[in-house]
Coordinates of C-alpha atoms and ligand atoms in Angstrom, one line a residue:
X1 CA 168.4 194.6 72.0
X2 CA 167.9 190.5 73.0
X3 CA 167.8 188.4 70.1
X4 CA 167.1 184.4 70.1
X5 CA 170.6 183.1 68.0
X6 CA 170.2 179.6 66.8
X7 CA 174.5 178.2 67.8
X8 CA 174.0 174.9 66.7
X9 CA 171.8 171.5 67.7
X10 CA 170.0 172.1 71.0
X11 CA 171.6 175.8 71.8
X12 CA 169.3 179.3 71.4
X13 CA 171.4 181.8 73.1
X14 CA 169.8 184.5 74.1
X15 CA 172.4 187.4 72.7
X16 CA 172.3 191.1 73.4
X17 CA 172.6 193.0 69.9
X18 CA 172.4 196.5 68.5
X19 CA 169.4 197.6 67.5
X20 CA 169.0 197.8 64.1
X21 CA 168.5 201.3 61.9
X22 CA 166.8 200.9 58.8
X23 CA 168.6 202.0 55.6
X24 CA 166.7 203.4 52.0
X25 CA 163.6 200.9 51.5
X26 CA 164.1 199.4 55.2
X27 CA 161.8 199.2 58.1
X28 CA 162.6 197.8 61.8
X29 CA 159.7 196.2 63.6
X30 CA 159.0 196.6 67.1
X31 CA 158.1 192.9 67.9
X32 CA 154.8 192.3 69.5
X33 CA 154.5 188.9 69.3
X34 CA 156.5 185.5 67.1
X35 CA 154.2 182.1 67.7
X36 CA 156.5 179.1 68.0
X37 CA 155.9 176.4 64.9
X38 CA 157.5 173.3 64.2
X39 CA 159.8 174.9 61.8
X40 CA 161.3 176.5 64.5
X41 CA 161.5 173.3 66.9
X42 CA 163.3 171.3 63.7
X43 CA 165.4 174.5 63.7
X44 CA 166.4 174.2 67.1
X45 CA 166.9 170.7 66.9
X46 CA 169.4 170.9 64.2
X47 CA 166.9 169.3 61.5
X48 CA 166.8 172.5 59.0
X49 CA 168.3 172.5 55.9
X50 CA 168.6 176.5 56.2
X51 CA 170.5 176.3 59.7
X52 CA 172.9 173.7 58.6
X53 CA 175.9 175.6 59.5
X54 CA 174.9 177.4 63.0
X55 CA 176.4 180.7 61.8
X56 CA 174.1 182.7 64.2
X57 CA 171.0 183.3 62.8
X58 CA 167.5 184.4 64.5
X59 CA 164.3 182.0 63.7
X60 CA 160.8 183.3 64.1
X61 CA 158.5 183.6 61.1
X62 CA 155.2 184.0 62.8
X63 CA 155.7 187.5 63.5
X64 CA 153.4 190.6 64.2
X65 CA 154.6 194.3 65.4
X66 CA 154.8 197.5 65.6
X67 CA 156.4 199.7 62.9
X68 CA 159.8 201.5 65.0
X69 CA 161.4 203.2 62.4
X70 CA 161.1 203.6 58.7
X71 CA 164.1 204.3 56.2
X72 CA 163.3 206.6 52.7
X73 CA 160.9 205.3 50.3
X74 CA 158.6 203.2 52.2
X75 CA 154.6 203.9 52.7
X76 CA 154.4 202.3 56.0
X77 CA 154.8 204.8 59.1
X78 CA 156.0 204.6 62.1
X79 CA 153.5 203.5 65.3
X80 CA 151.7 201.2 62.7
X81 CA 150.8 198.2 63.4
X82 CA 151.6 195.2 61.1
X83 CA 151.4 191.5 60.2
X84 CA 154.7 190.9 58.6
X85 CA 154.5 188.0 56.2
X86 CA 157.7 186.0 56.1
X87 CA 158.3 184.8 52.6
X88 CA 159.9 186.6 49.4
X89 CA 161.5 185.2 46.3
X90 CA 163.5 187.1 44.0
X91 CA 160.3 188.7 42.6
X92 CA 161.7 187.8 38.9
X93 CA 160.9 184.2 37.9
X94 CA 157.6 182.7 36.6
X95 CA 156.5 182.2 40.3
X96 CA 157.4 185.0 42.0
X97 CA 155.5 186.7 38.9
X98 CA 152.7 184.4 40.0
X99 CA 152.7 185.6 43.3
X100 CA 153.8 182.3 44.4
X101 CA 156.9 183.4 46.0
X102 CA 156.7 180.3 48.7
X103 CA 158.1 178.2 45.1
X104 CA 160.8 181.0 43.5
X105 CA 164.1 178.6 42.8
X106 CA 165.9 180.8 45.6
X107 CA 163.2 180.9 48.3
X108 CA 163.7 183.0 51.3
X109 CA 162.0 183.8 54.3
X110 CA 162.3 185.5 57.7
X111 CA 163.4 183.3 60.5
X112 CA 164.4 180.4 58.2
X113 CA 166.8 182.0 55.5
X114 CA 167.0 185.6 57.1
X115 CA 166.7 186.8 60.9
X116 CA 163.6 186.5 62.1
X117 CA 161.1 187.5 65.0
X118 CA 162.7 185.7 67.9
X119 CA 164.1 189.0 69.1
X120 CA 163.3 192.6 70.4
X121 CA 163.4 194.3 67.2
X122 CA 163.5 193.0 63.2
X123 CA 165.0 194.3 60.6
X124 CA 162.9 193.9 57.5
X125 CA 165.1 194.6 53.9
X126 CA 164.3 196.5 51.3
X127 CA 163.4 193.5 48.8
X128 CA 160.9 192.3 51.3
X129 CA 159.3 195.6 52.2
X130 CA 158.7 195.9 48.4
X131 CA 157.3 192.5 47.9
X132 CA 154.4 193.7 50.4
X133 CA 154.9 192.0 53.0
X134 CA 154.4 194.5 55.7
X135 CA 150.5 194.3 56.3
X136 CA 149.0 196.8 58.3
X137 CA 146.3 196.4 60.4
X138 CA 143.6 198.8 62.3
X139 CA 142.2 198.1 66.0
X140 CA 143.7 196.7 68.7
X141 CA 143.7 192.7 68.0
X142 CA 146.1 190.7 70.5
X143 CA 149.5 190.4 68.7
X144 CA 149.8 186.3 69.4
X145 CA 146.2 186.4 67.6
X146 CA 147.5 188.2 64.5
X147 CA 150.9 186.1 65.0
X148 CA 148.9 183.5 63.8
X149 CA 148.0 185.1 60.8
X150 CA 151.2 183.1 59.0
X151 CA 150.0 179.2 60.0
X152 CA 146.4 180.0 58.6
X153 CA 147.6 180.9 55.7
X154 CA 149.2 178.0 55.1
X155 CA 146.6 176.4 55.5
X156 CA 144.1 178.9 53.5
X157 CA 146.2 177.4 50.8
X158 CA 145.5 174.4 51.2
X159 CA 142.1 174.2 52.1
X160 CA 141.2 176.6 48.5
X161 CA 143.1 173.7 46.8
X162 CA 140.4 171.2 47.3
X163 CA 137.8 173.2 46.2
X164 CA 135.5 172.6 49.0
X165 CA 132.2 173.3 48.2
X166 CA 128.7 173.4 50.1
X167 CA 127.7 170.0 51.5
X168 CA 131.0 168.3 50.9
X169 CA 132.0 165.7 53.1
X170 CA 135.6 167.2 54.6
X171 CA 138.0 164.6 56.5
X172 CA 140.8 166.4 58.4
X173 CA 144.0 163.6 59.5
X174 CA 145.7 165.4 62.8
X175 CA 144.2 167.6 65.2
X176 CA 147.2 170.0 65.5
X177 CA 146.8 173.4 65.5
X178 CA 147.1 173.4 61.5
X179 CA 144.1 170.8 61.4
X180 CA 142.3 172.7 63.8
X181 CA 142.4 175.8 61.1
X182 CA 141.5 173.4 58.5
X183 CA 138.3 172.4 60.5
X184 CA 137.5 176.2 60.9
X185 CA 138.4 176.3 57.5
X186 CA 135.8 173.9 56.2
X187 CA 133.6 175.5 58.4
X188 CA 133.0 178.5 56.4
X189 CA 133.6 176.7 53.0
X190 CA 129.9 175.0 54.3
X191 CA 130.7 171.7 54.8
X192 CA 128.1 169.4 55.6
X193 CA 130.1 167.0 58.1
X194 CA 133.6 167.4 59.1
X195 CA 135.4 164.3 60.3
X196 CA 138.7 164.7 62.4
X197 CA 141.0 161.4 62.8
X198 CA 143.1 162.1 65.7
X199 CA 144.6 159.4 68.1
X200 CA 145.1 162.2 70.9
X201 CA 141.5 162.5 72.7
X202 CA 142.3 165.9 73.7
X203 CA 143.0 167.0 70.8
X204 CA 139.7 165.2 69.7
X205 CA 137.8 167.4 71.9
X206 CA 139.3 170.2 70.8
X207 CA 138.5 169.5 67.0
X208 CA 134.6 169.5 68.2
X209 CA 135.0 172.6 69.8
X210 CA 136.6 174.0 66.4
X211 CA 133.9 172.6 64.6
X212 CA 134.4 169.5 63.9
X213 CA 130.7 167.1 63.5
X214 CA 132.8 164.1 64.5
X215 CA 136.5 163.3 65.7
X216 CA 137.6 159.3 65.6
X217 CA 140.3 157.8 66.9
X218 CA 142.6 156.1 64.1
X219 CA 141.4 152.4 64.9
X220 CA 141.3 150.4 61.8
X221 CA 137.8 151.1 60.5
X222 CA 137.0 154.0 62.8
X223 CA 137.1 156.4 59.7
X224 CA 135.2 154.0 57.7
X225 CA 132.9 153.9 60.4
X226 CA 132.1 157.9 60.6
X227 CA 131.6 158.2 57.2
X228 CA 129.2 155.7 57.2
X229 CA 127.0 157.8 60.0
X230 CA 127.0 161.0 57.4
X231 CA 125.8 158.9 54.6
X232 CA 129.0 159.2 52.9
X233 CA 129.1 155.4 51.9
X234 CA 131.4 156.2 48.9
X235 CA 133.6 158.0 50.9
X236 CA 134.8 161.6 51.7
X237 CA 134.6 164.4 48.5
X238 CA 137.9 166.0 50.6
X239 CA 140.6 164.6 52.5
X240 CA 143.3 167.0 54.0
X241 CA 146.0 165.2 55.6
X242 CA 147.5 167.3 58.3
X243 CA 150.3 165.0 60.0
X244 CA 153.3 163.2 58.5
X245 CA 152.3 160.0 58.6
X246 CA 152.2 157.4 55.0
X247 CA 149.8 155.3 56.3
X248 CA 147.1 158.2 56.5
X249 CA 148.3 159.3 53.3
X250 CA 147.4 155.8 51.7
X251 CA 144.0 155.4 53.3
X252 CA 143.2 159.0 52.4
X253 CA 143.4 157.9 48.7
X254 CA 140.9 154.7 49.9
X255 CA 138.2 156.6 51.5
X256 CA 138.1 159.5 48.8
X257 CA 134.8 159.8 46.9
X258 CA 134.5 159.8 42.9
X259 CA 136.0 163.2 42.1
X260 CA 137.7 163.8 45.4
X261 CA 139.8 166.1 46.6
X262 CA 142.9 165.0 49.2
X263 CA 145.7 167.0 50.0
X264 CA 148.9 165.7 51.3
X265 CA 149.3 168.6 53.5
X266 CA 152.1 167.9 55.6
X267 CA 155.3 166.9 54.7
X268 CA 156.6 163.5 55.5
X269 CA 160.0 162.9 57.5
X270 CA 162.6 163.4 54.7
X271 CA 164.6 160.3 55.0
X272 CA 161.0 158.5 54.6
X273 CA 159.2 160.3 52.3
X274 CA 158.3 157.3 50.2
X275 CA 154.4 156.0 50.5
X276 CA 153.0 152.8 49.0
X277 CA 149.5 154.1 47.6
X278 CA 147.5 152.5 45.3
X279 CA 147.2 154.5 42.3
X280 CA 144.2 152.9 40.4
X281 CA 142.3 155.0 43.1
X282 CA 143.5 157.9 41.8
X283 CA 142.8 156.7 38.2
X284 CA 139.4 155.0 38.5
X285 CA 138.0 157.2 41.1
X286 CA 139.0 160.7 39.1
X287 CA 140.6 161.8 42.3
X288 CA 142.6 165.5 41.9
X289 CA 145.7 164.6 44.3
X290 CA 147.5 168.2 45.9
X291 CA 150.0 169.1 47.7
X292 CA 150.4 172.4 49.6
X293 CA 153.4 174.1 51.5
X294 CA 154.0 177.1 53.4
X295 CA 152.6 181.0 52.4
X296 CA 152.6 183.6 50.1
X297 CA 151.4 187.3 50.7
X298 CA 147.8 186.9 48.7
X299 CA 147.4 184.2 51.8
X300 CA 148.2 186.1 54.2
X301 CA 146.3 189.0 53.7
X302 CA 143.3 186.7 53.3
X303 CA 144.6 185.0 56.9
X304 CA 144.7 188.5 57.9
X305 CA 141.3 189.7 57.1
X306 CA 139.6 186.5 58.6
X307 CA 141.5 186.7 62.1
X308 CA 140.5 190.9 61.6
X309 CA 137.2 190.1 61.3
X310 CA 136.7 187.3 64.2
X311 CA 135.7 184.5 61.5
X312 CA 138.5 182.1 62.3
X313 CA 139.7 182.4 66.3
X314 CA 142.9 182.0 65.4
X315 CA 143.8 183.5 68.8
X316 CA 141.9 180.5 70.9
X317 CA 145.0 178.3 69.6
X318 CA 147.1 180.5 72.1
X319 CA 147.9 178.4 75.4
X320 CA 151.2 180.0 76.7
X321 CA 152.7 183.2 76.3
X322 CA 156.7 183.5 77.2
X323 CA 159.0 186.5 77.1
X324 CA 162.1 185.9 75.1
X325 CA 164.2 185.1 78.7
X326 CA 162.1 182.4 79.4
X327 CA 162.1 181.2 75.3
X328 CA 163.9 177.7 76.4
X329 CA 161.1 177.0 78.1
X330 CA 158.9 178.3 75.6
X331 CA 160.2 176.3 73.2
X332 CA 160.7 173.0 75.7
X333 CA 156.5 173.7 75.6
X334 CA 155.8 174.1 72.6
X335 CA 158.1 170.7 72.1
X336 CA 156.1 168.3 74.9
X337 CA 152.7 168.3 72.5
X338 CA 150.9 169.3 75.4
X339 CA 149.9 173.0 74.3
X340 CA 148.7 174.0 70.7
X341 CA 150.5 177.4 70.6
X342 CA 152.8 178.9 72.3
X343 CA 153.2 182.6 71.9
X344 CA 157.0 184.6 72.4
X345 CA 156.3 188.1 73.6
X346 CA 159.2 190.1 73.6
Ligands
ZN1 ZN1 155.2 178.3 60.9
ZN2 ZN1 161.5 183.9 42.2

């Protein structure tokens, strides 16, 4: 079989392998479809803490299938179709108990700390099968669509952690594809207005077909401005920010309402992860401050059943689909900022 081997900085070889046969507990996945995130473009960059040594591993964690063959022991059958969720812990610790594997002390996860999807077939282990994270699906749903079951549950995560409610006043920061989800997102929570602040004016347009009431540039003021048109004088009850940036981070905290909600959703740049905020706006404004990061399997089977049932179009984020030959290119794509997703079809 072709896999996608990460050789270092810059090089994805595409390698031929065998094809792997599941053992007791196993199952091998028929790859369908791996979305490209920008994990995998830090992978391939030689940013990832997980790849630091280029031994030859496969990345892809956004992954949907078809079951190939099963080993002993394992309820899934062959010819299913699945969603395979890419993170496990060592199902023993508080967390993992929790079912918050995404924060187990030894966190692991297909494509980043195991192979991945990137490749004709996967080999899922035993400890993984067992965790659950094989999710089988009816119907005949688009692969890439169900692909993207991984991202929106990342951001289902997020989105439940600021309790949005009914009439809240949601601000999304970034119009990526992950802030696109978190417009759909707000969407069904019932949010009265939903404000995206994007520089990019595709990607503005793009927000108000997603959902969004309003999408500003991010102009001093131009945030203020829009919040002012909804009534919100006091500010926004949520505020997920969705792209790396410190300064968004700090005005986030300004233009929260009393008893707001803002999630530092994205991760900043590790050598400059430190933000100047002004705490007294947490303090005198009773704000609840989160942070989110990646998925767990209770996520994705909620990601699941909302792609499933056509209530977030996940699949609409798809704008190039690649085989894995042409998966430079893919990836050179998905790299330019010009598409949302980019889809690896094996
Ligand atoms: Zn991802
Ligand atoms: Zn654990």
């Amino acid at each position: 079989m072709r896999a996608l081997v990460y050789r270092g900085p810059g090089s994805l070889v595409l390698e031929e392998r065998a094809q792997p046969q599941p053992g007791p507990g196993e199952v091998v996945v028929k790859v369908q479809a791996c979305s490209v995130c920008g994990t995998d473009l830090r992978i391939a960059g030689g940013k990832h803490s997980a790849y630091i040594d280029g031994t030859g591993r496969v990345p892809g964690h956004e992954i949907a299938g078809t079951v190939a063959e099963v080993g002993t022991g394992v309820a899934v059958k062959a010819g299913e179709r699945v969603f395979v969720a890419p993170n496990f812990g060592c199902g023993r610790c508080r967390l993992c108990r929790r079912g918050l594997v995404n924060l187990c002390e030894r966190p692991r996860a297909l494509g980043i700390t195991e192979d991945g999807g990137f490749a004709d077939y996967l080999l899922v282990g035993q400890e993984i099968v067992a965790q659950g994270n094989l999710m089988p699906f009816a119907g005949d749903l688009d692969p890439g669509a169900v692909a993207l079951t991984e991202p929106l549950a990342c951001a289902i995560r997020g989105s439940s952690a600021c309790l949005i409610t009914r009439d809240d006043v949601v601000v999304v920061y970034g119009g990526g594809p992950i802030g696109l989800l978190h417009i759909a997102l707000a969407g069904l929570a019932g949010a009265s207005a939903i404000i995206l602040c994007e520089p990019n004016a595709g990607r503005r347009v793009r927000g108000l077909e997603w959902g969004a009431t309003a999408a500003v540039d991010a102009t001093p003021g131009s945030l203020k401005a829009a919040l002012d048109d909804v009534g919100a004088r006091n500010g926004a009850d949520v505020l997920i920010v969705a792209t790396p940036v410190a300064a968004a981070q700090a005005e986030a905290l300004e233009l929260a309402a009393p008893c707001g909600r803002v999630n530092f959703f994205a991760g900043l740049p590790r050598d400059r992860s430190r933000a100047e905020l002004d705490t007294n706006l947490i303090h005198y404004k009773e704000l609840v401050v989160v942070g989110t990061t990646a998925s767990n399997n209770s996520a994705c089977q909620a990601a699941l059943d909302l792609i499933l049932q056509g209530r977030v179009p996940a699949g609409a984020l798809i704008e190039a689909r690649r085989g894995l030959a042409s998966a430079p290119e893919a990836f050179e794509l998905a790299g330019s900022g010009q598409v949302l997703k980019v889809v690896i079809e094996p």
